[in-house]
CSV table of C-alpha atoms (C1' of nucleotides) and ligand atoms in Angstrom, one decimal:
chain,number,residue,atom,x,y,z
A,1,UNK,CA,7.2,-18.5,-9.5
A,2,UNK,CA,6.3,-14.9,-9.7
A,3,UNK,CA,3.4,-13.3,-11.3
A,4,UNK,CA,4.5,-10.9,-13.5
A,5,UNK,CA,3.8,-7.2,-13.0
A,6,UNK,CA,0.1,-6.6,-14.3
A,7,UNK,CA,-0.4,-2.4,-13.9
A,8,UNK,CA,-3.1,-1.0,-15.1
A,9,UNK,CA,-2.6,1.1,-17.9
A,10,UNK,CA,-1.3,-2.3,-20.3
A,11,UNK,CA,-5.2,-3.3,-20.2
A,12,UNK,CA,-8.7,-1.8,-20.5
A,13,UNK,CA,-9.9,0.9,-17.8
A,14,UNK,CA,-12.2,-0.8,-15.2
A,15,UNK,CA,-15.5,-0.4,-15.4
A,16,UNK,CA,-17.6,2.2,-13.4
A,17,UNK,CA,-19.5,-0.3,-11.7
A,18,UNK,CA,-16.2,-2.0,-10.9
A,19,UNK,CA,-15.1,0.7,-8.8
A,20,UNK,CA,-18.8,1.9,-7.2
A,21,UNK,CA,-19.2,-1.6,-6.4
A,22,UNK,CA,-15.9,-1.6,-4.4
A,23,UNK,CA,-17.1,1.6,-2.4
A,24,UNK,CA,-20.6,-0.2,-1.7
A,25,UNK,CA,-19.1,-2.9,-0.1
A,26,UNK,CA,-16.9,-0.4,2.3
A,27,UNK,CA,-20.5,1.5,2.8
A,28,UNK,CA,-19.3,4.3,1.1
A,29,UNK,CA,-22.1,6.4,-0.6
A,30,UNK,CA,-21.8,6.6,-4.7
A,31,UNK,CA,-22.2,10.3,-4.8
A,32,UNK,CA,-22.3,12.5,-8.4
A,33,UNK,CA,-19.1,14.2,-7.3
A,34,UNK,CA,-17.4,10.5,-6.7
A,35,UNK,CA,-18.4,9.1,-9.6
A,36,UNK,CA,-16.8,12.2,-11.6
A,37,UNK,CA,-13.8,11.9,-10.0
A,38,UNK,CA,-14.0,8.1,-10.7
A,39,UNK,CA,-14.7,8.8,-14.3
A,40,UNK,CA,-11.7,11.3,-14.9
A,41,UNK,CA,-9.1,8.8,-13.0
A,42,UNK,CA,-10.4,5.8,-15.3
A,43,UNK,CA,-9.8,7.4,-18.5
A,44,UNK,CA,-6.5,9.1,-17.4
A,45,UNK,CA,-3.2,6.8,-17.9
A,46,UNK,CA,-1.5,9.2,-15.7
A,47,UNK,CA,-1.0,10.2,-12.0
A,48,UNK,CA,-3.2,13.3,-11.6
A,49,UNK,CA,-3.2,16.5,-8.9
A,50,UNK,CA,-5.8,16.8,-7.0
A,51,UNK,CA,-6.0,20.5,-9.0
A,52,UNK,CA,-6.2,18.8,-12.3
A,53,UNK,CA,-9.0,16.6,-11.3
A,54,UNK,CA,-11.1,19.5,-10.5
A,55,UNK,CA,-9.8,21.2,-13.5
A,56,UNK,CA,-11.0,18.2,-15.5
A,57,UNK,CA,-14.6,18.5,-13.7
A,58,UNK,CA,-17.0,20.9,-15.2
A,59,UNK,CA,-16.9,23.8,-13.5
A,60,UNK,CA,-18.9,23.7,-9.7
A,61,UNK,CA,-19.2,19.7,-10.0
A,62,UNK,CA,-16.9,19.4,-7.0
A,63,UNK,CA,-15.9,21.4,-4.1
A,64,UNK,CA,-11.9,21.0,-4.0
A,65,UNK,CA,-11.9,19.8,-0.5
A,66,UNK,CA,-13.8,17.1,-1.8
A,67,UNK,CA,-11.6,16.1,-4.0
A,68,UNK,CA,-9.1,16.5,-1.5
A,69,UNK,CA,-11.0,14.0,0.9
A,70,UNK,CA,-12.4,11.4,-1.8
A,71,UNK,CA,-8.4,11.1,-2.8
A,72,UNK,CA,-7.6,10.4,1.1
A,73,UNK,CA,-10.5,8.2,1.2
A,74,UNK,CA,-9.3,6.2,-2.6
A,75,UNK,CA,-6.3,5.9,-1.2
A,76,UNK,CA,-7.1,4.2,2.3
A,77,UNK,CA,-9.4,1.9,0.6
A,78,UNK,CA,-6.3,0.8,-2.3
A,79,UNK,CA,-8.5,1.8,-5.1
A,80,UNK,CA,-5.6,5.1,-5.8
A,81,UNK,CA,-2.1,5.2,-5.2
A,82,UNK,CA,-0.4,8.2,-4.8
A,83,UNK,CA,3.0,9.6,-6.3
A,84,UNK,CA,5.2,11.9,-5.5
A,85,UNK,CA,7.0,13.7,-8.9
A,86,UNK,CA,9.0,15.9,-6.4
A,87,UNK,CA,7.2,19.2,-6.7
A,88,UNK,CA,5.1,19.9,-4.0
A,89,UNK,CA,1.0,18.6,-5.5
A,90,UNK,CA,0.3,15.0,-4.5
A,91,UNK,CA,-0.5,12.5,-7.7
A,92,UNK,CA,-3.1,9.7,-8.0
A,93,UNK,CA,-3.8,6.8,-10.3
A,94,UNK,CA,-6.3,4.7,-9.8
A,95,UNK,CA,-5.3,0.9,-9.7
A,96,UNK,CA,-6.9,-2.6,-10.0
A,97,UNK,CA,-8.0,-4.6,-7.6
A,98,UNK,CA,-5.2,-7.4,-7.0
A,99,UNK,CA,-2.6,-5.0,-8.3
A,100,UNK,CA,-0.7,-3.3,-5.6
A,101,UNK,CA,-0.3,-0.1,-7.8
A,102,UNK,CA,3.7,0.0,-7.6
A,103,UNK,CA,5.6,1.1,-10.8
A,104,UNK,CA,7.2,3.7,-11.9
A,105,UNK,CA,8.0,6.7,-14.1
A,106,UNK,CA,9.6,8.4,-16.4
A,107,UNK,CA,9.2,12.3,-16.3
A,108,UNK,CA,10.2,15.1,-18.9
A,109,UNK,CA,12.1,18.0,-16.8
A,110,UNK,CA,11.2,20.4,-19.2
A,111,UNK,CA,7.5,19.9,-20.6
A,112,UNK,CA,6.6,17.4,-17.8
A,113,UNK,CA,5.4,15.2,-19.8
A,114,UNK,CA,4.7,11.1,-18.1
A,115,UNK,CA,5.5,7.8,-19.1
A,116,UNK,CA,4.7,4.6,-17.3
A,117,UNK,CA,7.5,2.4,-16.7
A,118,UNK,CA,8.0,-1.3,-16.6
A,119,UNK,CA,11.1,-1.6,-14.6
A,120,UNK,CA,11.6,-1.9,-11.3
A,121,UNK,CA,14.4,-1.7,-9.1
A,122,UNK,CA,16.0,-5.3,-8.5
A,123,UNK,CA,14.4,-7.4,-5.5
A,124,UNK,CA,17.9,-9.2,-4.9
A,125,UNK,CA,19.5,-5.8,-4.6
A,126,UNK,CA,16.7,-4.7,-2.3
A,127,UNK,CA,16.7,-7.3,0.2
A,128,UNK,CA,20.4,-7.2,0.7
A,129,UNK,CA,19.6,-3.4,1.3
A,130,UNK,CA,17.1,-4.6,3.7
A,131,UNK,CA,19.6,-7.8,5.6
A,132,UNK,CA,22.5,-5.3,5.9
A,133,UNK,CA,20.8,-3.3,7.7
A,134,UNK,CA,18.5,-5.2,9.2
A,135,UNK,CA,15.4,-3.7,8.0
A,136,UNK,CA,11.6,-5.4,7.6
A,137,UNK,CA,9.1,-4.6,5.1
A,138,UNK,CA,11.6,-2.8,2.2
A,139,UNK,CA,9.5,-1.2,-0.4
A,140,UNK,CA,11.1,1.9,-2.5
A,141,UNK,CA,10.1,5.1,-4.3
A,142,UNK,CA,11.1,5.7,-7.4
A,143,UNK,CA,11.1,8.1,-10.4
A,144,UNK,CA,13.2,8.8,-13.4
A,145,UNK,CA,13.6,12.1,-14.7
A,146,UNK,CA,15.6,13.4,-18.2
A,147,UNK,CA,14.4,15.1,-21.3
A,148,UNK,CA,11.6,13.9,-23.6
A,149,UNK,CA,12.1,13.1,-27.7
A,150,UNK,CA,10.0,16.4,-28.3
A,151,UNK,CA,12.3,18.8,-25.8
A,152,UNK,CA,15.3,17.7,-26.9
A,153,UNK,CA,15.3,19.8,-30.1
B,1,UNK,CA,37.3,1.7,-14.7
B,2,UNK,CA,34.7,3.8,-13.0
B,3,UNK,CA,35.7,5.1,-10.1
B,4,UNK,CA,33.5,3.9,-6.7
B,5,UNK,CA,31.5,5.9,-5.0
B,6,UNK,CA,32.8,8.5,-3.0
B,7,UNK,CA,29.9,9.9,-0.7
B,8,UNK,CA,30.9,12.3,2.1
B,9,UNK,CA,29.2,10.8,5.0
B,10,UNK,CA,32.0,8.0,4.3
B,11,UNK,CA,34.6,10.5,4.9
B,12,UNK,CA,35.3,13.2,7.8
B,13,UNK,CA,33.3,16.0,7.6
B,14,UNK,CA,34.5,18.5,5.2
B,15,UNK,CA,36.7,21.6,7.2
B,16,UNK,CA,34.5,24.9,7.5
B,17,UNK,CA,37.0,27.1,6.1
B,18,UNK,CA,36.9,24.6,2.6
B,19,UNK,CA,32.9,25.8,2.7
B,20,UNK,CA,33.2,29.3,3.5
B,21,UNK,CA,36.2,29.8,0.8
B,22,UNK,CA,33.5,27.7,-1.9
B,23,UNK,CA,31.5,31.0,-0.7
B,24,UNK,CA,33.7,33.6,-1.0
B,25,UNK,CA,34.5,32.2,-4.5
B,26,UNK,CA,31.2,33.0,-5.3
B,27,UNK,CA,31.3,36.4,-3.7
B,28,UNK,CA,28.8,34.8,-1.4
B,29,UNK,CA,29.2,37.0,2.0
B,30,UNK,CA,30.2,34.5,5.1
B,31,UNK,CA,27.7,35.6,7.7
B,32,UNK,CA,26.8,34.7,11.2
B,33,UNK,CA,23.2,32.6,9.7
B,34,UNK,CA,25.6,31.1,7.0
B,35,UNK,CA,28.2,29.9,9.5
B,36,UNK,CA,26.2,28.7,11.8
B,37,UNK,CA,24.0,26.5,9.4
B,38,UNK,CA,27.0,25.0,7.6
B,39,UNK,CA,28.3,24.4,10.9
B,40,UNK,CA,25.4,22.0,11.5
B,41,UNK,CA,25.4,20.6,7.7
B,42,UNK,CA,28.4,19.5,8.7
B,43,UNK,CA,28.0,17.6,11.7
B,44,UNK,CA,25.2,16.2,10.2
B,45,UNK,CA,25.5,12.4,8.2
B,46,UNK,CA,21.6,12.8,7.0
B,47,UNK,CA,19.2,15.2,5.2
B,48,UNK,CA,17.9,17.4,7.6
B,49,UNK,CA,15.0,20.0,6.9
B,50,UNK,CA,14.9,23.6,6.9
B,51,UNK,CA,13.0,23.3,10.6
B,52,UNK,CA,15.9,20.9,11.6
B,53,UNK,CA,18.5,23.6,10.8
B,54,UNK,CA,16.4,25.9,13.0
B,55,UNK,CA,15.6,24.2,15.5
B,56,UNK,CA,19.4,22.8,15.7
B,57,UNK,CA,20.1,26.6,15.8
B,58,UNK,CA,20.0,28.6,19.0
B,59,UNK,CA,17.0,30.3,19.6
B,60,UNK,CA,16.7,34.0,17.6
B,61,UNK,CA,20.1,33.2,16.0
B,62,UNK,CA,18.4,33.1,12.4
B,63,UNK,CA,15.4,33.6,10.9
B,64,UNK,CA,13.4,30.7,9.3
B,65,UNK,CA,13.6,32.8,5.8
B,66,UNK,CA,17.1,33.4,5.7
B,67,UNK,CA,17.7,29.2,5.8
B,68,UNK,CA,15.4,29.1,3.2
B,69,UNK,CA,16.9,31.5,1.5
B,70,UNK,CA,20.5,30.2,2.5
B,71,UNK,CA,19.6,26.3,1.3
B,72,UNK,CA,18.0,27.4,-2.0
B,73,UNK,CA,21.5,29.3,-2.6
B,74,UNK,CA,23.6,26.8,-1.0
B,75,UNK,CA,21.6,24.0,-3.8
B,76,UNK,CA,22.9,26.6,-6.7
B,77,UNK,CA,26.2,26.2,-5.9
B,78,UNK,CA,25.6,22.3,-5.3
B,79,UNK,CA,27.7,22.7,-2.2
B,80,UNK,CA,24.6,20.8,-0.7
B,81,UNK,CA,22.3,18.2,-2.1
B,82,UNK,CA,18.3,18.5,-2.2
B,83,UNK,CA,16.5,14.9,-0.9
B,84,UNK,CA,12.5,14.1,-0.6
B,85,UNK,CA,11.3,11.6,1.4
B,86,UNK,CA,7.9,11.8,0.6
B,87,UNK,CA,6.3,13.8,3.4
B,88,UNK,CA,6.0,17.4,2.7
B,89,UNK,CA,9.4,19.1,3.6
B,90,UNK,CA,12.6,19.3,1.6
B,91,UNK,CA,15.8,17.7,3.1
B,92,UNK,CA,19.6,19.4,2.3
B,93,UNK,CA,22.3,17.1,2.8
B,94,UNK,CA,26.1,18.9,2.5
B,95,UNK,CA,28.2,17.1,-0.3
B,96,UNK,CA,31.8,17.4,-1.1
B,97,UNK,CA,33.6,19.4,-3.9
B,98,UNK,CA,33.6,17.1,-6.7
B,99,UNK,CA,30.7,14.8,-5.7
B,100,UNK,CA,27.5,15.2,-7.3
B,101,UNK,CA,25.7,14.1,-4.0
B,102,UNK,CA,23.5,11.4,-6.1
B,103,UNK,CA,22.6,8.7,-3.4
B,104,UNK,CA,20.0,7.1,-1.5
B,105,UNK,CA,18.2,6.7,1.8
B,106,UNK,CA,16.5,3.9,3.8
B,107,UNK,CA,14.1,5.3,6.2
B,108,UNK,CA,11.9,3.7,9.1
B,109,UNK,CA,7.9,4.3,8.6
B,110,UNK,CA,7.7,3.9,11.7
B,111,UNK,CA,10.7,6.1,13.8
B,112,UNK,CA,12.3,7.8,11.1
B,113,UNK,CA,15.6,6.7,11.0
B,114,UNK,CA,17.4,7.4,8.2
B,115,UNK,CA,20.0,5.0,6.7
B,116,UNK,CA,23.1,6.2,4.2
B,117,UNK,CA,22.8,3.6,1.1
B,118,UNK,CA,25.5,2.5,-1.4
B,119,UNK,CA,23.6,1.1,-3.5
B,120,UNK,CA,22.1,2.8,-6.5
B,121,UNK,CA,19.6,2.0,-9.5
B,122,UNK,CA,21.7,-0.3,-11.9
B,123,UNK,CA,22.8,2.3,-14.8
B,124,UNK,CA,22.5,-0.6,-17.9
B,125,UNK,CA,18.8,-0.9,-16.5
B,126,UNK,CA,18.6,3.3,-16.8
B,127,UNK,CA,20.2,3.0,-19.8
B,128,UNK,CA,17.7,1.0,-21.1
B,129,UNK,CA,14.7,2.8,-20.1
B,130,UNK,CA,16.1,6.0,-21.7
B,131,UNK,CA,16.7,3.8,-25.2
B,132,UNK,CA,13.6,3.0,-25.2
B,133,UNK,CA,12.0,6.1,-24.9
B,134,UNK,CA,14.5,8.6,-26.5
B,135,UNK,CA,14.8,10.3,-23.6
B,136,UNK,CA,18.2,12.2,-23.0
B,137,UNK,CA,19.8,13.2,-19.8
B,138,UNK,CA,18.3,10.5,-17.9
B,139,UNK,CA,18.6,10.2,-14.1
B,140,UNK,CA,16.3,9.0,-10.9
B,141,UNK,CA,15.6,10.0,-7.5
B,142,UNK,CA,15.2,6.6,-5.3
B,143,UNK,CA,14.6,6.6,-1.7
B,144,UNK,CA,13.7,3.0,0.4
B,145,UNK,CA,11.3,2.8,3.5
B,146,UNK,CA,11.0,-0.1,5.8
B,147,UNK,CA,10.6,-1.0,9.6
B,148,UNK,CA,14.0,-0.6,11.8
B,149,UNK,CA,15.5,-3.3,14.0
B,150,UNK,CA,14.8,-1.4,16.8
B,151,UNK,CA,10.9,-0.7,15.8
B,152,UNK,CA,10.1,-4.3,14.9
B,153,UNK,CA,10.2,-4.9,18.3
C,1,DA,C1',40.3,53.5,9.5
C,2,DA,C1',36.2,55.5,7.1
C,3,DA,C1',33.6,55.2,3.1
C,4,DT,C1',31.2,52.5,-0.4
C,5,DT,C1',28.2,49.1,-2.0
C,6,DA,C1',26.5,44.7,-3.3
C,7,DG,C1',24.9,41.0,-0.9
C,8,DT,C1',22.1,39.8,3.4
C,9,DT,C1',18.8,39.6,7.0
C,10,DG,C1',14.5,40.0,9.8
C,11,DC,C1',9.8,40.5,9.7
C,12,DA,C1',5.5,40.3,7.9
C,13,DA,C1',2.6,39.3,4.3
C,14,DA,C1',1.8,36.3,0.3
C,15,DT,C1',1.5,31.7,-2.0
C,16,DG,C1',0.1,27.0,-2.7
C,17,DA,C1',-1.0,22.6,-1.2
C,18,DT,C1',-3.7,20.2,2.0
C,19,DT,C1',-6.7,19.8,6.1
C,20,DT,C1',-10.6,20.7,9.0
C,21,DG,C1',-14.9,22.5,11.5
C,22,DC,C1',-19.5,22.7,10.8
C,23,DA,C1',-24.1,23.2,9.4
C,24,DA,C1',-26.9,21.8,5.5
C,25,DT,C1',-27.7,17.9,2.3
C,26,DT,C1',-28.3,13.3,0.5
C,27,DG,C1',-27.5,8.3,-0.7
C,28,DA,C1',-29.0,3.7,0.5
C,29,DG,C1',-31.3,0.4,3.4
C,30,DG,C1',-35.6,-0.6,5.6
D,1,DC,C1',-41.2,7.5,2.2
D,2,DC,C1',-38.1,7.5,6.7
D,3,DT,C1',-34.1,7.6,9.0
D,4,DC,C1',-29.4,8.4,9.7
D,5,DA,C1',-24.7,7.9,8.9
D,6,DA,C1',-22.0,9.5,5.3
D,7,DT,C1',-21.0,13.4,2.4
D,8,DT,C1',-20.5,18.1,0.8
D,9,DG,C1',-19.6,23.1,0.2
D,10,DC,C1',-17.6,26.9,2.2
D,11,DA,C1',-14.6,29.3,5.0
D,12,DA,C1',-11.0,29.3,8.0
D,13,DA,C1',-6.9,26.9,9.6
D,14,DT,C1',-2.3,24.6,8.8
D,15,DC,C1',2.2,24.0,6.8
D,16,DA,C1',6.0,24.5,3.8
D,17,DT,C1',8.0,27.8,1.1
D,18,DT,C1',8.5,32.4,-1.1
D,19,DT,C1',8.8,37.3,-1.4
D,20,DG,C1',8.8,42.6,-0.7
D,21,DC,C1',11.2,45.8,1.6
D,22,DA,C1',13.7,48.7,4.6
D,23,DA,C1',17.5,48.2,7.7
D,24,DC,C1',22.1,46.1,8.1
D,25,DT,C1',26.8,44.4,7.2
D,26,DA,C1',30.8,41.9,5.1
D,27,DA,C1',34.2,42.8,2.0
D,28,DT,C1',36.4,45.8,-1.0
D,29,DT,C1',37.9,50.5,-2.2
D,30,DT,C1',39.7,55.1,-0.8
E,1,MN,MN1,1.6,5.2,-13.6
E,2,MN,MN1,22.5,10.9,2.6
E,3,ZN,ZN1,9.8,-0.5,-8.0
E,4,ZN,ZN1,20.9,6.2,-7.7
DNA sequence: AAATTAGTTGCAAATGATTTGCAATTGAGG
DNA sequence: CCTCAATTGCAAATCATTTGCAACTAATTT
């Protein structure tokens, strides 16, 4: 049977050491900027810009290339998985170990506002996507998009 | 009964004079750029990109601004349909009169191919997800990636 | 057919997100 | 405390996309 789908914002935030530990073990250097970054991803539920990071960061903490590169560093290593909400910025959320990050979300068109979703599009439907057309390895991207409770009035 | 879906890339290619008349409607003018880029909309079954259309284009026929500019107009009148696939660079795909273009893409991580796909998010499941969180209006952009038959190999 | 005019275009410069070169700096093991 | 690979700040480079503007032209009006 299948485990069910265990994403990361139903439980706790990992800990700090958690995550450090993780970059240890890839010999990759706990700096003050990293650990900030680390910090601001663990306490957000939410996919985050690279901008928004460093608008989180006190002011000089963080260059914004290095954001830039720790994000593209996250990433490669699975501790991040990026989003794509369809304007142009790049989105992160940090993601537990076993977990492979994939979920959704809901987005409000008119105040932007995010919510995590639980559904996923159907595996049947996907591998008969994949067998008709004869396709390995069929993952998806997907978001949802309408108008919030709040914008609707 | 709903009626199936109708996509265009199912069908013959829409006449040019059926697009240019959409334009004139509009009092859009039919210009040498505009004629030239629907012409390739046309003979085209998958979202292409604004450097696509230009490069498809002969050399010093249009400027890379004025596709821009023609797309971004083209998208207001929802004579053609916008698509992201993830990597930086909008896609325009033409779509017929009555159509509202909403579909989906399998693409190859590997070559790029780009697959046409009937299938589409399950509307009782979209249904539900809106419910749930009183949002209104709700819809979703979906795209698949995979490896091709050909780049399995 | 010439005049009129709103809509278009090319070109260059501006934006915005993301990447990169490089010299100076520093974390972590020894 | 030493050593050195990893990391950082800063500035410049890339890339997609947008925009200002003066010159141009399709389509309508004389
Ligand atoms: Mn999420
Ligand atoms: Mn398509
Ligand atoms: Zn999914
Ligand atoms: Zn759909």
């Amino acid at each position: 049977m299948k485990k069910s789908c265990q994403h990361h914002h139903d439980s706790a935030p990992q800990e700090l050491s958690t995550l450090t530990s993780r970059l240890r073990r890839e010999s990759r250097k706990i700096t003050g900027p990293r650990a900030a970054i680390l910090e601001i991803l663990r306490h957000h539920p939410h996919p985050l810009t690279n901008r928004e990071i460093f608008d989180e960061l006190p002011k000089g903490e963080c260059d914004l290339a290095t954001i830039y590169r720790a994000m593209q560093m996250l990433e490669k290593l699975g501790m991040v998985k990026r989003f794509d909400f369809g304007d142009g910025a790049a989105r992160y959320e940090l993601m537990g170990e076993g977990d492979d990050g994939h979920h959704h979300h809901l987005i409000c068109t008119r105040c932007d506002t995010v919510v995590e979703i639980e559904e996923c599009f159907p595996a049947e439907i996907e591998q008969r996507i994949a067998a008709k057309n004869n396709f390995k390895a069929v993952t998806h991207r997907l978001e949802f998009f309408g108008i919030c409770p709040a914008c609707q009035k």
